[in-house]
């Protein structure tokens, strides 16, 4: 029995199309000429108004890849049925259709009826989503959700997208995470409650290695084989080209195309190299993401509330299935519920 608390893959052994029902469509039409709420509409993109109106509330779940953000979002949303949270994805690779196992999208049954936006919605052929595009699309989603008197929850590991959406004054083309770049802004256009799910890097890395093996067992190899077989040239499926797994395995499939006879020893060694590269790159990604989060917390002074999930992950790694869920509940979910309750009660 797998003790993975975030079993994103248990459903993938069955064809994915059956399980990825579309989330409610985002209203991507241009803004109405006479906005429903002119004050709120005015603040969507134009910065602070002269007499600041009340900002929309937004819960933001941050954390490195694999740290349990999706799991926490569903646990939290289920505890607040009356405020009806809706999730907006902020993982720059998961916004695209396709590669559901490789990009680790939360499977439909695990979403427990909670609406998800910008998750598997965009066509990778339309090109790479820029932070400015994300600000526009996710800004529209926040507006729509809040207009329906629900609460948006931003969930995903792409800190450049999170930053682009949240800051009051966004400058396209400026990478605030680059060394020597100007500091990320601390002035935000929403009333944000930041939850940061953190796992000590050593423990997280061990978990990530295991997760890659589980993803492969769940069909990641077959998914990538199909993807690479239909990939005509480098420009094709631009948006998904950078997903961890694609560059590593497209090299492998070029050398050893499926369906042909190969030297099994050489093929096996190349396969192991590809898997190792995926594991290394995933751990590197986690490390970079934690660095960016620390920068937002430290230099930009974003008020991130850190939830330490290290013990829960240790329990997972020691295959103690009963204990991990207790620890996760006690050390991550309960403190998050408290924080969010207080945040929602504040005027
Ligand atoms: P950057 O400044 O590098 O753009 P970022 O914070 O915007 O960073 P990240 O989410 O850290 O974006 O993603 C950086 C890279 O990590 C992606 O380009 C991709 O290679 C990989 N990556 C991120 N999320 C996923 C995912 N869900 N599946 C596969 N690869 C991913």
Coordinates of C-alpha atoms and ligand atoms in Angstrom, one line a residue:
X1 CA 0.0 0.0 0.0
X2 CA 1.4 3.4 -0.9
X3 CA 1.5 5.8 2.0
X4 CA 1.9 8.8 -0.1
X5 CA -0.5 11.4 1.5
X6 CA -0.7 13.3 -1.7
X7 CA -1.6 10.4 -4.0
X8 CA -1.8 12.5 -7.1
X9 CA -1.4 9.4 -9.2
X10 CA -3.6 6.7 -8.0
X11 CA -6.2 7.6 -10.5
X12 CA -3.9 7.8 -13.4
X13 CA -3.7 4.1 -14.2
X14 CA -7.1 4.5 -15.8
X15 CA -7.2 6.7 -19.0
X16 CA -6.9 10.3 -17.8
X17 CA -9.6 11.7 -20.1
X18 CA -12.2 10.1 -17.9
X19 CA -10.9 11.8 -14.8
X20 CA -10.1 15.3 -16.0
X21 CA -13.5 16.8 -16.3
X22 CA -13.2 20.4 -17.1
X23 CA -13.4 23.0 -14.3
X24 CA -16.1 25.6 -14.7
X25 CA -15.1 27.9 -17.5
X26 CA -13.4 31.1 -16.7
X27 CA -15.2 34.2 -18.0
X28 CA -12.4 35.5 -20.3
X29 CA -14.7 38.0 -22.1
X30 CA -13.6 41.7 -22.0
X31 CA -14.8 43.6 -18.9
X32 CA -18.3 45.0 -19.2
X33 CA -18.5 48.6 -20.3
X34 CA -20.6 49.4 -17.2
X35 CA -19.0 47.3 -14.5
X36 CA -21.2 45.7 -11.9
X37 CA -19.1 47.3 -9.1
X38 CA -17.2 50.3 -10.5
X39 CA -15.1 50.7 -7.4
X40 CA -13.9 47.2 -7.4
X41 CA -13.5 47.1 -11.2
X42 CA -11.4 50.2 -11.0
X43 CA -8.8 48.5 -8.8
X44 CA -8.4 45.4 -11.0
X45 CA -5.6 46.9 -12.9
X46 CA -5.2 50.5 -12.3
X47 CA -3.5 50.6 -8.9
X48 CA -4.8 52.2 -5.8
X49 CA -7.8 54.6 -6.2
X50 CA -7.8 57.9 -4.3
X51 CA -10.0 56.7 -1.5
X52 CA -8.9 53.0 -1.1
X53 CA -11.9 50.7 -1.4
X54 CA -12.0 47.5 0.5
X55 CA -9.8 44.9 -1.1
X56 CA -11.0 41.5 -2.1
X57 CA -9.9 38.7 0.2
X58 CA -7.6 36.1 -1.2
X59 CA -6.0 33.0 0.5
X60 CA -2.6 32.2 -1.0
X61 CA -1.0 28.8 -0.5
X62 CA 2.6 28.8 -1.3
X63 CA 5.4 26.2 -1.0
X64 CA 7.9 24.2 -3.0
X65 CA 6.9 21.4 -5.4
X66 CA 5.7 18.4 -3.5
X67 CA 5.1 20.2 -0.2
X68 CA 1.4 19.4 -0.1
X69 CA -0.1 22.7 -1.3
X70 CA -3.0 21.0 -3.2
X71 CA -3.7 18.7 -0.4
X72 CA -3.9 21.6 2.1
X73 CA -6.1 23.6 -0.3
X74 CA -8.7 20.8 -0.4
X75 CA -8.5 20.2 3.3
X76 CA -9.0 23.9 4.0
X77 CA -11.8 24.4 1.5
X78 CA -13.6 21.4 2.9
X79 CA -13.5 23.0 6.4
X80 CA -15.1 26.2 5.2
X81 CA -18.1 25.1 3.1
X82 CA -20.0 28.2 3.9
X83 CA -17.5 30.6 2.2
X84 CA -17.1 28.4 -0.8
X85 CA -13.5 28.6 -1.7
X86 CA -12.5 28.3 -5.4
X87 CA -9.0 27.5 -6.3
X88 CA -6.9 29.4 -8.9
X89 CA -3.9 27.5 -10.0
X90 CA -0.6 29.4 -10.0
X91 CA 1.8 26.7 -11.3
X92 CA 3.0 27.9 -14.7
X93 CA 3.2 24.4 -16.2
X94 CA -0.1 23.1 -14.8
X95 CA -2.1 25.8 -16.5
X96 CA -1.8 23.8 -19.8
X97 CA -3.8 20.9 -21.1
X98 CA -1.9 17.7 -21.2
X99 CA 0.9 15.9 -19.4
X100 CA -1.3 15.4 -16.3
X101 CA 0.9 12.9 -14.6
X102 CA 4.2 14.6 -15.5
X103 CA 3.1 18.0 -14.3
X104 CA 1.4 16.4 -11.2
X105 CA -2.0 18.0 -11.6
X106 CA -4.5 17.2 -8.8
X107 CA -6.8 14.5 -10.2
X108 CA -10.4 15.3 -10.5
X109 CA -11.7 13.0 -7.7
X110 CA -9.2 14.5 -5.3
X111 CA -10.7 17.9 -5.9
X112 CA -13.8 16.9 -3.9
X113 CA -16.1 19.1 -5.9
X114 CA -14.1 22.3 -5.4
X115 CA -13.9 24.4 -8.5
X116 CA -10.4 24.9 -10.0
X117 CA -9.5 27.6 -12.4
X118 CA -6.5 27.9 -14.8
X119 CA -5.7 24.3 -14.2
X120 CA -5.2 22.4 -17.5
X121 CA -7.2 25.1 -19.3
X122 CA -4.7 26.7 -21.7
X123 CA -3.6 25.2 -25.0
X124 CA 0.2 24.8 -24.9
X125 CA 0.3 25.6 -28.6
X126 CA -0.7 29.1 -27.8
X127 CA 2.8 29.8 -26.4
X128 CA 4.3 30.5 -23.0
X129 CA 2.1 32.2 -20.4
X130 CA 3.9 35.4 -19.3
X131 CA 3.5 36.8 -15.8
X132 CA 1.6 39.7 -17.4
X133 CA -0.8 37.2 -19.0
X134 CA -1.3 35.4 -15.7
X135 CA -2.0 38.7 -14.0
X136 CA -4.7 39.4 -16.5
X137 CA -6.3 35.9 -16.4
X138 CA -6.0 35.2 -12.7
X139 CA -7.1 38.8 -11.9
X140 CA -10.2 38.2 -13.9
X141 CA -10.8 34.9 -12.0
X142 CA -10.4 36.6 -8.6
X143 CA -12.9 39.2 -9.7
X144 CA -15.4 36.7 -11.0
X145 CA -15.1 34.5 -7.9
X146 CA -15.4 37.5 -5.5
X147 CA -18.4 38.8 -7.5
X148 CA -20.1 35.5 -6.9
X149 CA -19.5 36.1 -3.1
X150 CA -17.0 33.2 -2.9
X151 CA -13.4 33.3 -1.8
X152 CA -10.6 32.7 -4.2
X153 CA -7.6 30.6 -3.1
X154 CA -4.4 30.9 -5.1
X155 CA -2.5 27.6 -5.1
X156 CA 0.7 26.8 -6.9
X157 CA 4.5 27.0 -6.8
X158 CA 5.3 29.6 -9.4
X159 CA 6.4 32.5 -7.4
X160 CA 6.9 34.8 -10.4
X161 CA 3.2 34.3 -11.3
X162 CA 2.1 34.8 -7.7
X163 CA 4.1 38.0 -7.5
X164 CA 2.7 39.2 -10.8
X165 CA -0.9 38.8 -9.8
X166 CA -0.6 40.2 -6.3
X167 CA 1.5 43.3 -6.5
X168 CA -0.1 46.7 -6.8
X169 CA 2.2 48.0 -9.4
X170 CA 3.4 45.3 -11.8
X171 CA 6.2 45.9 -14.2
X172 CA 6.2 43.5 -17.1
X173 CA 9.6 42.3 -18.0
X174 CA 11.2 42.8 -14.6
X175 CA 12.2 39.6 -12.9
X176 CA 12.2 40.5 -9.2
X177 CA 13.9 37.2 -8.3
X178 CA 17.0 37.9 -10.4
X179 CA 20.1 38.7 -8.5
X180 CA 20.5 42.5 -8.3
X181 CA 16.9 43.1 -9.4
X182 CA 14.8 45.6 -7.5
X183 CA 13.1 44.1 -4.5
X184 CA 9.7 42.5 -4.9
X185 CA 6.9 44.9 -3.9
X186 CA 5.3 44.7 -0.6
X187 CA 2.2 46.6 -1.7
X188 CA -0.5 44.2 -2.7
X189 CA -3.8 44.8 -4.5
X190 CA -5.7 42.1 -2.5
X191 CA -6.2 41.5 1.1
X192 CA -4.1 38.4 1.3
X193 CA -3.7 35.6 3.8
X194 CA -0.5 33.8 3.0
X195 CA 0.1 30.2 4.1
X196 CA 3.5 28.7 3.3
X197 CA 3.7 24.9 3.6
X198 CA 7.3 24.3 4.3
X199 CA 9.2 21.0 4.6
X200 CA 12.9 20.8 5.5
X201 CA 14.8 20.5 2.2
X202 CA 16.5 17.3 3.2
X203 CA 13.3 15.6 4.0
X204 CA 11.5 17.1 1.0
X205 CA 14.2 15.9 -1.4
X206 CA 13.9 12.3 -0.1
X207 CA 10.2 12.5 -0.6
X208 CA 10.6 14.0 -4.1
X209 CA 12.8 11.1 -5.2
X210 CA 10.2 8.7 -4.1
X211 CA 7.5 10.7 -5.9
X212 CA 9.3 10.6 -9.2
X213 CA 9.4 6.8 -8.9
X214 CA 5.7 6.7 -8.2
X215 CA 4.9 9.0 -11.1
X216 CA 6.8 6.7 -13.4
X217 CA 4.9 3.7 -12.0
X218 CA 1.6 5.6 -12.6
X219 CA 2.3 6.2 -16.3
X220 CA 4.6 9.2 -16.6
X221 CA 6.9 7.3 -19.0
X222 CA 4.0 6.3 -21.3
X223 CA 2.6 9.8 -21.2
X224 CA 6.0 11.3 -22.2
X225 CA 6.5 8.7 -24.9
X226 CA 3.2 9.7 -26.5
X227 CA 4.0 13.4 -26.0
X228 CA 7.4 13.1 -27.6
X229 CA 6.1 11.0 -30.5
X230 CA 3.7 13.7 -31.5
X231 CA 6.2 16.5 -30.9
X232 CA 7.2 17.5 -34.5
X233 CA 9.8 20.1 -33.7
X234 CA 11.2 22.3 -30.9
X235 CA 8.5 24.9 -31.3
X236 CA 5.7 22.5 -31.0
X237 CA 3.7 22.6 -27.7
X238 CA 5.8 25.5 -26.5
X239 CA 4.1 25.9 -23.1
X240 CA 4.8 22.3 -22.0
X241 CA 8.3 22.1 -23.4
X242 CA 9.9 23.1 -20.2
X243 CA 8.0 20.8 -17.9
X244 CA 10.4 18.7 -15.9
X245 CA 10.4 15.3 -17.7
X246 CA 10.0 16.6 -21.2
X247 CA 13.6 17.7 -22.0
X248 CA 15.0 14.7 -20.1
X249 CA 12.9 12.1 -21.9
X250 CA 12.8 13.7 -25.3
X251 CA 16.6 13.2 -25.5
X252 CA 16.1 9.5 -24.5
X253 CA 13.3 8.9 -27.0
X254 CA 15.4 10.5 -29.8
X255 CA 18.2 8.0 -29.0
X256 CA 15.9 5.0 -28.4
X257 CA 12.6 5.5 -30.3
X258 CA 9.8 3.2 -28.9
X259 CA 8.9 0.2 -31.0
X260 CA 12.4 -0.4 -32.3
X261 CA 15.0 -3.0 -31.3
X262 CA 17.8 -1.5 -29.1
X263 CA 20.8 -2.6 -27.2
X264 CA 19.0 -3.2 -23.9
X265 CA 22.1 -2.3 -21.8
X266 CA 22.6 1.0 -23.4
X267 CA 18.9 1.8 -23.4
X268 CA 18.7 0.9 -19.7
X269 CA 21.6 3.1 -18.8
X270 CA 20.1 6.0 -20.8
X271 CA 16.7 5.5 -19.1
X272 CA 18.4 5.6 -15.6
X273 CA 20.2 8.8 -16.6
X274 CA 16.9 10.4 -17.7
X275 CA 15.2 9.4 -14.4
X276 CA 18.2 10.7 -12.4
X277 CA 18.1 14.0 -14.3
X278 CA 14.4 14.4 -13.5
X279 CA 15.0 13.7 -9.8
X280 CA 17.9 16.2 -9.7
X281 CA 15.9 18.9 -11.6
X282 CA 12.9 18.4 -9.3
X283 CA 15.1 18.8 -6.2
X284 CA 16.7 21.9 -7.8
X285 CA 13.3 23.4 -8.5
X286 CA 12.2 22.9 -4.9
X287 CA 15.4 24.6 -3.6
X288 CA 14.9 27.5 -6.0
X289 CA 11.3 27.9 -5.0
X290 CA 12.1 28.0 -1.3
X291 CA 14.7 30.6 -2.1
X292 CA 12.1 32.8 -3.8
X293 CA 9.6 32.3 -1.0
X294 CA 12.3 33.4 1.5
X295 CA 12.9 36.4 -0.6
X296 CA 9.3 37.4 -0.6
X297 CA 9.1 36.9 3.2
X298 CA 12.4 38.5 4.0
X299 CA 13.1 41.4 1.6
X300 CA 9.5 42.1 0.4
X301 CA 8.1 41.5 3.9
X302 CA 5.1 39.5 2.7
X303 CA 3.4 38.3 5.8
X304 CA 3.8 34.5 5.1
X305 CA 2.6 32.2 7.9
X306 CA 4.9 29.2 7.8
X307 CA 3.4 25.8 8.5
X308 CA 6.0 23.2 9.1
X309 CA 5.0 19.9 7.4
X310 CA 8.4 18.2 8.0
X311 CA 7.2 15.8 10.7
X312 CA 4.2 14.7 8.5
X313 CA 6.6 14.0 5.7
X314 CA 9.0 12.1 7.9
X315 CA 6.1 9.9 8.9
X316 CA 5.2 9.3 5.2
X317 CA 8.8 8.4 4.5
X318 CA 8.8 5.9 7.4
X319 CA 5.6 4.4 6.0
X320 CA 3.7 5.3 9.1
X321 CA 0.3 5.9 7.4
X322 CA -1.7 6.4 10.5
X323 CA 0.7 8.9 12.1
X324 CA 1.2 11.0 9.0
X325 CA -2.4 12.0 8.7
X326 CA -2.6 12.8 12.4
X327 CA 0.5 14.9 12.3
X328 CA -0.6 16.6 9.0
X329 CA -3.9 17.4 10.6
X330 CA -2.4 18.7 13.9
X331 CA 0.6 20.6 12.6
X332 CA -0.6 21.9 9.2
X333 CA -4.4 21.8 8.8
X334 CA -5.5 22.9 12.2
X335 CA -3.1 25.9 12.4
X336 CA -4.2 26.9 8.9
X337 CA -7.8 26.7 9.8
X338 CA -7.2 29.0 12.7
X339 CA -5.3 31.5 10.6
X340 CA -7.9 31.5 7.8
X341 CA -10.8 31.7 10.3
X342 CA -9.3 34.8 11.8
X343 CA -8.5 36.3 8.4
X344 CA -12.1 35.8 7.2
X345 CA -13.5 37.4 10.3
X346 CA -11.4 40.5 9.9
X347 CA -13.2 43.5 8.4
Ligands
LIG1 P1 11.2 31.2 -13.0 O1 11.7 32.5 -12.4 O2 12.3 30.2 -13.2 O3 10.3 31.4 -14.2 P2 8.9 30.6 -11.5 O4 8.8 30.8 -10.0 O5 8.2 31.5 -12.4 O6 10.5 30.6 -11.8 P3 8.6 27.8 -11.3 O7 7.2 27.4 -11.0 O8 9.6 27.8 -10.2 O9 8.5 29.2 -11.9 O10 9.0 26.9 -12.5 C1 10.3 26.9 -13.0 C2 10.5 25.7 -13.9 O11 10.2 24.5 -13.1 C3 9.5 25.5 -15.1 O12 9.9 26.3 -16.2 C4 9.5 24.0 -15.3 O13 10.7 23.7 -15.9 C5 9.6 23.5 -13.9 N1 8.3 23.2 -13.4 C6 7.5 24.0 -12.6 N2 6.3 23.5 -12.3 C7 6.3 22.3 -12.9 C8 5.4 21.2 -13.0 N3 4.2 21.3 -12.4 N4 5.7 20.2 -13.7 C9 6.8 20.1 -14.3 N5 7.8 21.0 -14.3 C10 7.5 22.1 -13.6

